[in-house]
Coordinates of C-alpha atoms in Angstrom, one line a residue:
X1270 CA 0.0 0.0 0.0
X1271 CA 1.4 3.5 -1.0
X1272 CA 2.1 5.9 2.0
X1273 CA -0.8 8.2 0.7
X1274 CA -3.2 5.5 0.7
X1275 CA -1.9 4.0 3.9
X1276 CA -2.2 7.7 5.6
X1277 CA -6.0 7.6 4.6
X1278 CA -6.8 4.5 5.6
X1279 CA -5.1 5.2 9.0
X1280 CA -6.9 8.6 9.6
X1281 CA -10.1 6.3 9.1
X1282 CA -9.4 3.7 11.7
X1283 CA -7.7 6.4 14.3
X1284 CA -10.4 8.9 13.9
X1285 CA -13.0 5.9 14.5
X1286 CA -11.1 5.1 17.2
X1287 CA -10.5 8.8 18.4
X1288 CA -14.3 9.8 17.3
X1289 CA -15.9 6.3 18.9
X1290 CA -13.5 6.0 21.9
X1291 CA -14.0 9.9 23.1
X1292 CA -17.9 9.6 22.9
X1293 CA -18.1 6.5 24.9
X1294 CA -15.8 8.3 26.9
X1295 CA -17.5 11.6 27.1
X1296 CA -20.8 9.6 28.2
X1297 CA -19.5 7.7 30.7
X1298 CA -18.1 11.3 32.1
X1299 CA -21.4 12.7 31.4
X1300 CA -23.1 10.0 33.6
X1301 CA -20.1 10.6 36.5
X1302 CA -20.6 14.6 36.4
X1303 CA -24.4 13.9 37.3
X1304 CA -23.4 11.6 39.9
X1305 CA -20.1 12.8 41.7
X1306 CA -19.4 16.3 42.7
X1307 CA -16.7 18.7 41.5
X1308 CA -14.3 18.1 44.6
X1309 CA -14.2 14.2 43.1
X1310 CA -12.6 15.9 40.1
X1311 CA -10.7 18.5 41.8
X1312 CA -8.6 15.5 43.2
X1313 CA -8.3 13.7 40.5
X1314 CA -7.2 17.2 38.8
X1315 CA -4.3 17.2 42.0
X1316 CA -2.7 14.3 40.9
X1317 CA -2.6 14.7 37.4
X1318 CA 0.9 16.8 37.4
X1319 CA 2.4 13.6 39.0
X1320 CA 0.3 11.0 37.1
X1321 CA 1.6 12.9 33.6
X1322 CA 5.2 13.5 35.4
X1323 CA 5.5 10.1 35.7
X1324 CA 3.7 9.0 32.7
X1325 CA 6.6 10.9 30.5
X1326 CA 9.6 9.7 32.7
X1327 CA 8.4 5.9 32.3
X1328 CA 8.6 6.8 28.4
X1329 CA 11.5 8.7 28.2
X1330 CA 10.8 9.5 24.5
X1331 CA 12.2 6.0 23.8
X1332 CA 8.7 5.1 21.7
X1333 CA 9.1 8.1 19.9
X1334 CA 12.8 7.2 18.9
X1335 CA 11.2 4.1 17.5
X1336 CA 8.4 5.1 15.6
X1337 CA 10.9 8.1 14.2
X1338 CA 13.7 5.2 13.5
X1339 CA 13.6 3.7 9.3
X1340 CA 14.7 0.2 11.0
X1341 CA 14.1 -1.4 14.2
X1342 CA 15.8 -5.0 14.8
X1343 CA 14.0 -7.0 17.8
X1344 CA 17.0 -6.1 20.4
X1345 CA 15.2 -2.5 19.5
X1346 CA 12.0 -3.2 21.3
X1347 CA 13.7 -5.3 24.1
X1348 CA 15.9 -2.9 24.9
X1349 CA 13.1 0.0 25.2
X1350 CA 10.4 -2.7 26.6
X1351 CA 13.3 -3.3 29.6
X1352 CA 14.4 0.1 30.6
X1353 CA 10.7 1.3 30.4
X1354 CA 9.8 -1.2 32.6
X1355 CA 12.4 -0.5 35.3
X1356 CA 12.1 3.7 35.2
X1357 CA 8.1 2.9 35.9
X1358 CA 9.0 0.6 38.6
X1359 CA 11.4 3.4 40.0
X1360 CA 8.9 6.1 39.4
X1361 CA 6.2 4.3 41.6
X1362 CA 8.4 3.8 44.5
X1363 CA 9.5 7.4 44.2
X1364 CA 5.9 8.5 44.0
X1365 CA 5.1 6.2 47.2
X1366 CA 7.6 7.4 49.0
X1367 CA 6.8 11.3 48.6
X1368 CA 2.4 10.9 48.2
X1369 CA 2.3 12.0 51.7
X1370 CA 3.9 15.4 51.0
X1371 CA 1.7 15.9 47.9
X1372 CA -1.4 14.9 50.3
X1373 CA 0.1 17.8 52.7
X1374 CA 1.1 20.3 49.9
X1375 CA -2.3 20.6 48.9
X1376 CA -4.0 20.0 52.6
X1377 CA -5.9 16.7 51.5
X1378 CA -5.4 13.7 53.4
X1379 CA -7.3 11.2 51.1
X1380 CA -4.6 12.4 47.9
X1381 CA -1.8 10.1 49.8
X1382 CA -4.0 6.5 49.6
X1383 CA -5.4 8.0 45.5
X1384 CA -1.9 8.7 44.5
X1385 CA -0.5 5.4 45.8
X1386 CA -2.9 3.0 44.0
X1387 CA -3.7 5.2 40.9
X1388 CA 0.2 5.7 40.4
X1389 CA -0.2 1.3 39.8
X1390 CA -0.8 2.5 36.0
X1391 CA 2.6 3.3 35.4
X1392 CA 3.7 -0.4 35.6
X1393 CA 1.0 -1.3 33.9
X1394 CA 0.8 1.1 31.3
X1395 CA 4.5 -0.1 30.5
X1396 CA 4.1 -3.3 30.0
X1397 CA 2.2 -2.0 26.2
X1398 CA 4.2 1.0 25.1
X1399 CA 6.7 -1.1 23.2
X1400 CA 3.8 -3.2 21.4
X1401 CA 1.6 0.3 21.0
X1402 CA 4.4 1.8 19.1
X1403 CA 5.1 -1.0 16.9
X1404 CA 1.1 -0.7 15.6
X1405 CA 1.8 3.3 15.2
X1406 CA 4.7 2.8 13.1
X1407 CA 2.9 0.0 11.0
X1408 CA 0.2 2.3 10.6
X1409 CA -2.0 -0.5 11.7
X1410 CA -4.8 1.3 13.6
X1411 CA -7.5 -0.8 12.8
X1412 CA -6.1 -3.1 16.0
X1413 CA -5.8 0.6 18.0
X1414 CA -9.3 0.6 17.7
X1415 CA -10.2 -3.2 18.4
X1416 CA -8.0 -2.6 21.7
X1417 CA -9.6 1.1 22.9
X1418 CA -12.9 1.0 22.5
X1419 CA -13.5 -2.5 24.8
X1420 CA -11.3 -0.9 27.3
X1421 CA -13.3 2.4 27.4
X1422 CA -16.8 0.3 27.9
X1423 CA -15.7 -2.0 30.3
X1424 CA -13.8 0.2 32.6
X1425 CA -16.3 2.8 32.5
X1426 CA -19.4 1.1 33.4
X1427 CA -17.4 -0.2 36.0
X1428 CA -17.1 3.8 37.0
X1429 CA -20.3 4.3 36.5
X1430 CA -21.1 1.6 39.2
X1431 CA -18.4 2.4 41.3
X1432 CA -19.9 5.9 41.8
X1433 CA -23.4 5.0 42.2
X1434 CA -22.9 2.7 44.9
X1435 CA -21.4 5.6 46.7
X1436 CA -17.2 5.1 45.8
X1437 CA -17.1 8.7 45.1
X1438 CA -13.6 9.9 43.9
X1439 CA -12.4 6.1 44.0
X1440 CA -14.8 5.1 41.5
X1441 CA -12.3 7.7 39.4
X1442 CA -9.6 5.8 40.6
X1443 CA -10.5 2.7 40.0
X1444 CA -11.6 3.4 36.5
X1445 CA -9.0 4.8 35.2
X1446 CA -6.4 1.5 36.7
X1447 CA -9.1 -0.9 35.5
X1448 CA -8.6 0.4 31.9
X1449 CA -4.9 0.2 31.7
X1450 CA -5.1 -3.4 33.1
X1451 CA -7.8 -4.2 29.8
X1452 CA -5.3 -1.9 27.5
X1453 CA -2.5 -4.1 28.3
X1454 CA -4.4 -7.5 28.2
X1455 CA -5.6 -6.8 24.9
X1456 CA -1.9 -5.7 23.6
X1457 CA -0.9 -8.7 24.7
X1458 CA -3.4 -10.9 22.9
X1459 CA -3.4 -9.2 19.6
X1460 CA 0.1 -8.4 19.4
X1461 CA 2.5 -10.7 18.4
X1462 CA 5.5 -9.1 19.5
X1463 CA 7.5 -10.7 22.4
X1464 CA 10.3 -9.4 24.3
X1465 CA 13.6 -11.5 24.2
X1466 CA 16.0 -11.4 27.1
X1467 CA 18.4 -9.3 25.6
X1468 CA 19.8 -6.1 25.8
X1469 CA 21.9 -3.9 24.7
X1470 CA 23.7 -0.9 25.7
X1471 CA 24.6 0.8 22.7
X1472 CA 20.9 0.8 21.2
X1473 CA 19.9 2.2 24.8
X1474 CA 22.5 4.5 24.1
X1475 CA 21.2 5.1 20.6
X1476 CA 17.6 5.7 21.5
X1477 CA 18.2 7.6 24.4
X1478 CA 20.1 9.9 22.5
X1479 CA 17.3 11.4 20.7
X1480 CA 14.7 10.5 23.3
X1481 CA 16.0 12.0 26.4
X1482 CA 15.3 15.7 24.5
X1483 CA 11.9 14.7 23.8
X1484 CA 11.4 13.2 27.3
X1485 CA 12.8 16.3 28.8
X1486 CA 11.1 18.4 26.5
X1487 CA 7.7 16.6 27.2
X1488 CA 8.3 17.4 30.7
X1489 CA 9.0 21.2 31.0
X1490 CA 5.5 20.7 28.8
X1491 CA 3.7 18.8 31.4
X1492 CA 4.7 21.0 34.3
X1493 CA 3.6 23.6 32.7
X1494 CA 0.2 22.2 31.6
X1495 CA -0.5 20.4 35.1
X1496 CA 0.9 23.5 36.7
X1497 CA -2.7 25.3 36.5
X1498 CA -3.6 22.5 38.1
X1499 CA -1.2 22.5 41.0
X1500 CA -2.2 26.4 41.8
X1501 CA -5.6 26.2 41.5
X1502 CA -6.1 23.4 44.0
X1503 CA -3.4 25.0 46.5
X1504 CA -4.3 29.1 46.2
X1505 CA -8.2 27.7 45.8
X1506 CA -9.2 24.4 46.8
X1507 CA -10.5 21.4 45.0
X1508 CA -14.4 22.6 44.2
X1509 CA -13.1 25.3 42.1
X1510 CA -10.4 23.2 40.5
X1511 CA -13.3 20.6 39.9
X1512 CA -15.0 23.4 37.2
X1513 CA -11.4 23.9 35.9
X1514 CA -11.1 20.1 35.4
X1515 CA -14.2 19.8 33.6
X1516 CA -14.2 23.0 31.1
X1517 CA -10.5 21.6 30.7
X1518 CA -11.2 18.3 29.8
X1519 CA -14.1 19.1 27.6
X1520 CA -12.5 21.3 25.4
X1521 CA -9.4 18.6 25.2
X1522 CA -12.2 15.9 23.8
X1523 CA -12.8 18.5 21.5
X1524 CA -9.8 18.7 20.3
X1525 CA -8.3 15.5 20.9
X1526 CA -11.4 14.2 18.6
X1527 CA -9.2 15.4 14.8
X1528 CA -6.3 16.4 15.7
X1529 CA -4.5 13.7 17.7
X1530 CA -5.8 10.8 14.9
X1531 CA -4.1 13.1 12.4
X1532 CA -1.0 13.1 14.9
X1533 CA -1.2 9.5 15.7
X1534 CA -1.2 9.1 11.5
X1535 CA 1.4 11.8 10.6
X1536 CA 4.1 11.6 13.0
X1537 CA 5.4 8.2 11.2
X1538 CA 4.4 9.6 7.7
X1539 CA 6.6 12.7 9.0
X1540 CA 9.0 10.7 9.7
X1541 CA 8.7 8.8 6.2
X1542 CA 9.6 11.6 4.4
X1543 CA 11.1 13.8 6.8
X1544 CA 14.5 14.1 3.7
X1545 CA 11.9 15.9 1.1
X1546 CA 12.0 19.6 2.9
X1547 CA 9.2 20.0 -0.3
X1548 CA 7.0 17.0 0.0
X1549 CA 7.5 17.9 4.1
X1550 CA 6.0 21.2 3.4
X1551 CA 3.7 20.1 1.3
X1552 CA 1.9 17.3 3.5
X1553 CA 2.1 20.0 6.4
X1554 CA 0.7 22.4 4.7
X1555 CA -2.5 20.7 3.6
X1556 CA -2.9 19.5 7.3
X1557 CA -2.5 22.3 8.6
X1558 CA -5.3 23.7 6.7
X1559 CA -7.4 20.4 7.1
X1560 CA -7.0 20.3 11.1
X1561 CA -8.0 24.0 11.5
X1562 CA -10.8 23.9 8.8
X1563 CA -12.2 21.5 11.3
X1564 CA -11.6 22.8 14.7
X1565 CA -11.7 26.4 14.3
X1566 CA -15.6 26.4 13.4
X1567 CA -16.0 23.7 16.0
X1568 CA -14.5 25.8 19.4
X1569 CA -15.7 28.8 18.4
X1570 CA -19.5 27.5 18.0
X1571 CA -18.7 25.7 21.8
X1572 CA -17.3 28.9 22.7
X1573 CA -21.3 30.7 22.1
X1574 CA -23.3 27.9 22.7
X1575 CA -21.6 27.0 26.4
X1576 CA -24.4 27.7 29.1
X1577 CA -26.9 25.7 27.2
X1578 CA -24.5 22.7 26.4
X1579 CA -23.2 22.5 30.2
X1580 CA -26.9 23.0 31.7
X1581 CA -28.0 20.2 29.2
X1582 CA -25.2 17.6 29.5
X1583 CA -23.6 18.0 32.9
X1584 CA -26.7 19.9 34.5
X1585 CA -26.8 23.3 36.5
X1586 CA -24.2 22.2 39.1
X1587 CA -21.7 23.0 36.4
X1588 CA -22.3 26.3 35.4
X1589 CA -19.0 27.6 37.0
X1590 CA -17.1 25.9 34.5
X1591 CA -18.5 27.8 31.7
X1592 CA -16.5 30.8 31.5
X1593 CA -13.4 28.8 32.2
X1594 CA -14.5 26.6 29.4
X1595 CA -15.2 29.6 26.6
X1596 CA -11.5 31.0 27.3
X1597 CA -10.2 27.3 27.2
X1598 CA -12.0 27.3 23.3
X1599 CA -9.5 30.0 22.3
X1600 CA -6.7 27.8 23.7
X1601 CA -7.9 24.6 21.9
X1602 CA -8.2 26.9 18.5
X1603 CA -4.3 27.1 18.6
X1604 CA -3.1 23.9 20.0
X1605 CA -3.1 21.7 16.7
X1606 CA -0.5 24.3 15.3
X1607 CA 1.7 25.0 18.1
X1608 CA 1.7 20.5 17.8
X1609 CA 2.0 20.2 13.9
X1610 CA 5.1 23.1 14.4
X1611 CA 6.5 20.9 17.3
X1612 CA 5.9 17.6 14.9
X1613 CA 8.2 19.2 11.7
X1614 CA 11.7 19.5 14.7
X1615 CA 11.2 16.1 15.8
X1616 CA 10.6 14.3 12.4
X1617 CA 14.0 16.5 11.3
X1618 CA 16.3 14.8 14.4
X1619 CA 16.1 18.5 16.2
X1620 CA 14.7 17.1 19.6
X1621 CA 18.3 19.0 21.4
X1622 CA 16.2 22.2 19.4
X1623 CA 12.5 21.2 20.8
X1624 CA 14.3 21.3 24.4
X1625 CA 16.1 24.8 23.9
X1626 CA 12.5 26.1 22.9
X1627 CA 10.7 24.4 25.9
X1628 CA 13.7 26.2 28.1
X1629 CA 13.2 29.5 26.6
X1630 CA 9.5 29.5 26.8
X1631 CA 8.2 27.9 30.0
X1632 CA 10.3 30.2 32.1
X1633 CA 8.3 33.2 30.3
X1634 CA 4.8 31.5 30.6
X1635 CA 5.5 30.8 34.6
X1636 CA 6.2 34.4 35.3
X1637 CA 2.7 34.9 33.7
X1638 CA 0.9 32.4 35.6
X1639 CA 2.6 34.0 38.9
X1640 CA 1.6 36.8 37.7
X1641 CA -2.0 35.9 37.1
X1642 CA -2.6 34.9 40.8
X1643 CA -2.3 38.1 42.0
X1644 CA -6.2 39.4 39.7
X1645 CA -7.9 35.8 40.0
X1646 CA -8.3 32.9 38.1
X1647 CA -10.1 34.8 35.2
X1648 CA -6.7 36.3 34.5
X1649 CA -5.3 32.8 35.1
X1650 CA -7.4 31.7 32.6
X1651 CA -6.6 34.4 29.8
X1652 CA -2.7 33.5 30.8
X1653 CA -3.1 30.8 28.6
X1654 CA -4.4 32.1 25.7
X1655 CA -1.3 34.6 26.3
X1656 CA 0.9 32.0 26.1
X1657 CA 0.0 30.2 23.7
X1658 CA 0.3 32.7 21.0
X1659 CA 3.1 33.3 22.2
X1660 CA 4.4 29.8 22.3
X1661 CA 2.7 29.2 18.7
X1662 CA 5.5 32.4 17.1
X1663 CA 8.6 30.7 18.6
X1664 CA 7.9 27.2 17.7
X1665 CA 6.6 28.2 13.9
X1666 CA 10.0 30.7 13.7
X1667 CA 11.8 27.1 13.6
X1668 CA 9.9 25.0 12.2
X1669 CA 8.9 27.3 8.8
X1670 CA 12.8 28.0 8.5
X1671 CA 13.0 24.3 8.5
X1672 CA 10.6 23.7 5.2
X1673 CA 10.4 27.2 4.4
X1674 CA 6.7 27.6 5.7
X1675 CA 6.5 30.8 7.8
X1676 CA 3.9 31.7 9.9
X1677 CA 2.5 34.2 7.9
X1678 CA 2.5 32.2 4.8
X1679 CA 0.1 29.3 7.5
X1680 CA -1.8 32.5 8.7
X1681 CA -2.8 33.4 4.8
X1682 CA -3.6 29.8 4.1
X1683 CA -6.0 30.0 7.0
X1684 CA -7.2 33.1 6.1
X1685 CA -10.3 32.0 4.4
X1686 CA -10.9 29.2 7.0
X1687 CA -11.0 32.3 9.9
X1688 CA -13.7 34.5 7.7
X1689 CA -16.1 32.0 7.0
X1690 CA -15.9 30.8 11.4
X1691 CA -16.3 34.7 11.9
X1692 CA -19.2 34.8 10.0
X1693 CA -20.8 32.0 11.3
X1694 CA -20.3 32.6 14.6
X1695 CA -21.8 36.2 14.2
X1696 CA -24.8 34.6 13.0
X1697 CA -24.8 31.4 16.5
X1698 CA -24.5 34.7 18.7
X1699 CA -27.7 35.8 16.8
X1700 CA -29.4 33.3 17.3
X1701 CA -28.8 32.3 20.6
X1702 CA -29.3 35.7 22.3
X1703 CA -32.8 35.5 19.4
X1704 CA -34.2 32.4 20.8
X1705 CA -33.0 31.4 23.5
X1706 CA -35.5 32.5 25.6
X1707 CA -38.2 30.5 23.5
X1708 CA -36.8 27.3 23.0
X1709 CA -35.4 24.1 25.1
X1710 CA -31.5 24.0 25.7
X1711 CA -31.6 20.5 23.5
X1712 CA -34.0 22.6 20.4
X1713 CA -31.5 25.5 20.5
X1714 CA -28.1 23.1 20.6
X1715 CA -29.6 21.1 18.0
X1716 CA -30.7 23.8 15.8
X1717 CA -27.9 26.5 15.8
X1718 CA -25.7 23.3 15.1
X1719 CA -27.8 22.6 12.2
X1720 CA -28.0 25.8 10.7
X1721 CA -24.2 26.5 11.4
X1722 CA -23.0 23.3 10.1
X1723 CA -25.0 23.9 6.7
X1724 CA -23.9 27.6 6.4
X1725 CA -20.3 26.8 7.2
X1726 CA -19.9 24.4 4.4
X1727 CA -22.2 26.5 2.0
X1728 CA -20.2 29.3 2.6
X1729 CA -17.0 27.2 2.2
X1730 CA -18.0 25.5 -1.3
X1731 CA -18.6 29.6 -2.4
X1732 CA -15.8 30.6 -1.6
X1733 CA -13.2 27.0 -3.0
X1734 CA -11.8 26.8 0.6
X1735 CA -9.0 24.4 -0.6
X1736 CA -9.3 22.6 3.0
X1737 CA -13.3 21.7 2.1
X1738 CA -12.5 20.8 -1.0
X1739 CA -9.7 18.6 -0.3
X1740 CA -11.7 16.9 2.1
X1741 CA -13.9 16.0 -0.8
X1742 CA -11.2 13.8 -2.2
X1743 CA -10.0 12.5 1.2
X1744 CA -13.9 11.4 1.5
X1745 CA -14.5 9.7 -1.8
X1746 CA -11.4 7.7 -1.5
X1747 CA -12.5 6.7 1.9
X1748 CA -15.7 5.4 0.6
X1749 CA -13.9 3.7 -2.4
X1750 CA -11.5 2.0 0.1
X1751 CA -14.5 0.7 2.5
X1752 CA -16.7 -1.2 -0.8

């Protein structure tokens, strides 16, 4: 199969897995917002910087190194399959040993038993990284989906019974453990993929070489992103950090829905071709304009219709969350580039460059959350649509001169993208503030969509949006493919 064809075919399995996965997943969350309260989130929210800390140090950017790597020999995947076992084992320990300082930072007794059994996944979840990243770099995502979507069922009715029995927070817990454990079965069983018992220093050497940036760089990342997290729950306390934790993770199914199948699927076609600076540029260029075609409309019709989505699907309890989760829409707008412009350095070996970057920007973006505390969590909030622009000009300064793309040159081939989500969402605001009053939260979601959805591609077709009518391609070969 030709590396074209294989890309589309992957985008279909990944985004059914990314599309099916988050909406199981978003109604099982759905169901636990009804039933738990936001302080059940909130301390789920205060673990996350060490979950993800941990998460990244088990990794060390070795599957990376082998999904980026034009050859892998099986002393490859046992060599990564060992030392990822032993740093998760380390990491637990470490974590077990310090969870009653983190349960003190933050004045919350309970977080040192949570962050002792949910810190269990890093084992677990290490046990499949080797075998996950062989299927990535096979492209083989049809068995990424066979794996996912089971896992997501099974662990989160078990959630949703957890919590109704009265588990509260540990029906979080236990959830998220239960799927790693289903994750890792299932790798195991479709996978044929064995480790040997052997090892070898110089391939450690090897992929650690290139890894270690992206580990390190991964971190400063994750610090920073969980660092919200850390203040809010310590300068607030966990109820408010609850409505962060949901307007957070909303707009990151949002997101997550397109643009990380399109990463999972173009990171190793990157990679393929990552010596053609023109084909590079070209294959960026169109997914950039693909991805934002897609989200841009998306966010900004989330942005409008908020209050009546949160009062319908997570019910009037959550209505804190909903200014949180509008400024968290302009965030989620930018986040696909500032990735794509992250993807083009890693795919061209400059991991030591993706680390400089991550020095020279987290330091600036820190000062601003600091900063931030001292007028609220409204300005903590705007922070990061602050830093994100900013974030978005330094890492697209390097990548364009990579493949001669700047950032003006992506602005302008988003430019018609941007009018036509202007325009619509002019006419959502209409409407809402017009008939809101008259109609049921469901009849108004339900009909802006519809009428935004319609004028949004009408207004695309008008105008030849090259994303929309590439997508016309990428559609009829899908359905070609599937008879």
């Amino acid at each position: 199969m030709q590396l074209k064809d294989k890309s589309i075919s992957g985008f279909f399995w990944v985004f059914l897995d990314q599309v099916g996965g988050q909406l199981i997943g978003f109604l099982v969350s759905i169901v636990l917002a009804r039933i738990l309260f936001p302080e059940d989130f909130g301390l789920i929210a205060m673990t996350s910087l060490f979950i993800n800390i941990g998460n990244t140090l088990m990794d060390s950017g070795l599957t990376s190194s082998l999904i980026r790597s034009k050859e892998n020999k099986q002393i490859d995947y046992a060599t990564v399959f060992y030392i990822n076992i032993t740093v998760a084992i380390l990491i637990y320990f470490l974590l077990y040993w310090t969870a009653p300082f983190v349960a003190q930072f933050y004045k919350s007794p309970i977080l040192e038993e949570i962050l002792r059994i949910y810190t269990l996944t890093f084992i677990v979840n290490a046990f499949f990284a080797v075998q996950k990243a062989i299927l990535v770099k096979r492209m083989d995502f049809k068995y990424q989906l066979l794996i996912s979507i089971p896992s997501i069922i099974i662990s989160g009715v078990l959630g949703i019974y957890l919590a109704f029995v009265g588990y509260g927070v540990w029906s979080l817990v236990y959830m998220y453990i239960f799927k790693s454990i289903i994750d890792c079965v299932l790798y195991w069983i479709l996978i044929r993929w064995r480790p040997t018992f052997e090892f070898s220093f110089p391939v450690a050497k090897y992929h650690l070489k290139y890894g270690i940036n992206i580990c390190f760089s991964s971190l400063i990342h994750v610090v920073y992103t969980d660092m919200y997290n850390l203040f809010i729950g310590r300068v607030y306390n966990s109820v408010i950090l609850g409505y962060y934790y949901r307007a957070n993770s909303t707009k990151t199914l949002i997101v997550n829905n397109l643009s990380t199948a399109l990463d999972k699927v173009l990171f190793p076609v990157f990679a393929h071709i990552q010596d053609d600076n023109e084909r590079l540029k070209h294959v960026y260029q169109r997914v950039m304009q693909q991805v934002f075609f897609w989200i841009c409309p998306v966010l900004v019709y989330f942005l409008i219709m908020a209050e009546p989505i949160f009062i319908f699907v997570f019910s009037e309890k959550w209505l804190p969350a909903v200014p949180y989760f509008q400024i968290l829409c302009l965030v989620g707008i930018l986040t696909p580039i500032q990735t794509y412009n992250v993807n083009i350095l890693k795919v061209k070996g400059r991991s030591d460059l993706v680390l400089r970057l991550e020095y020279v920007k987290k330091p600036i973006f820190i000062i601003g959350i600091i900063i931030s505390l001292n007028y609220g969590i409204m300005a903590l909030m705007w922070n990061q649509v602050i830093a994100n622009l900013i974030g978005l000009f330094i890492n697209s300064y390097y990548s364009g001169k990579m493949i001669n793309y700047t950032l003006l040159e992506q602005i302008k081939d988003l430019s018609k993208t941007i009018l036509v989500t202007i325009i619509v969402g002019l006419v959502a605001y209409f409407l809402l503030t017009t008939l809101q009053i008259s109609l049921s939260p469901i009849a108004l979601i339900l009909l802006i969509a519809l009428i935004c959805f319609c004028l949004y591609l009408g207004l695309s077709y008008i105008i030849k949006n090259p994303p929309f009518l590439e997508f016309n391609i990428i559609f009829k070969k899908l359905i070609k493919s599937r008879r």
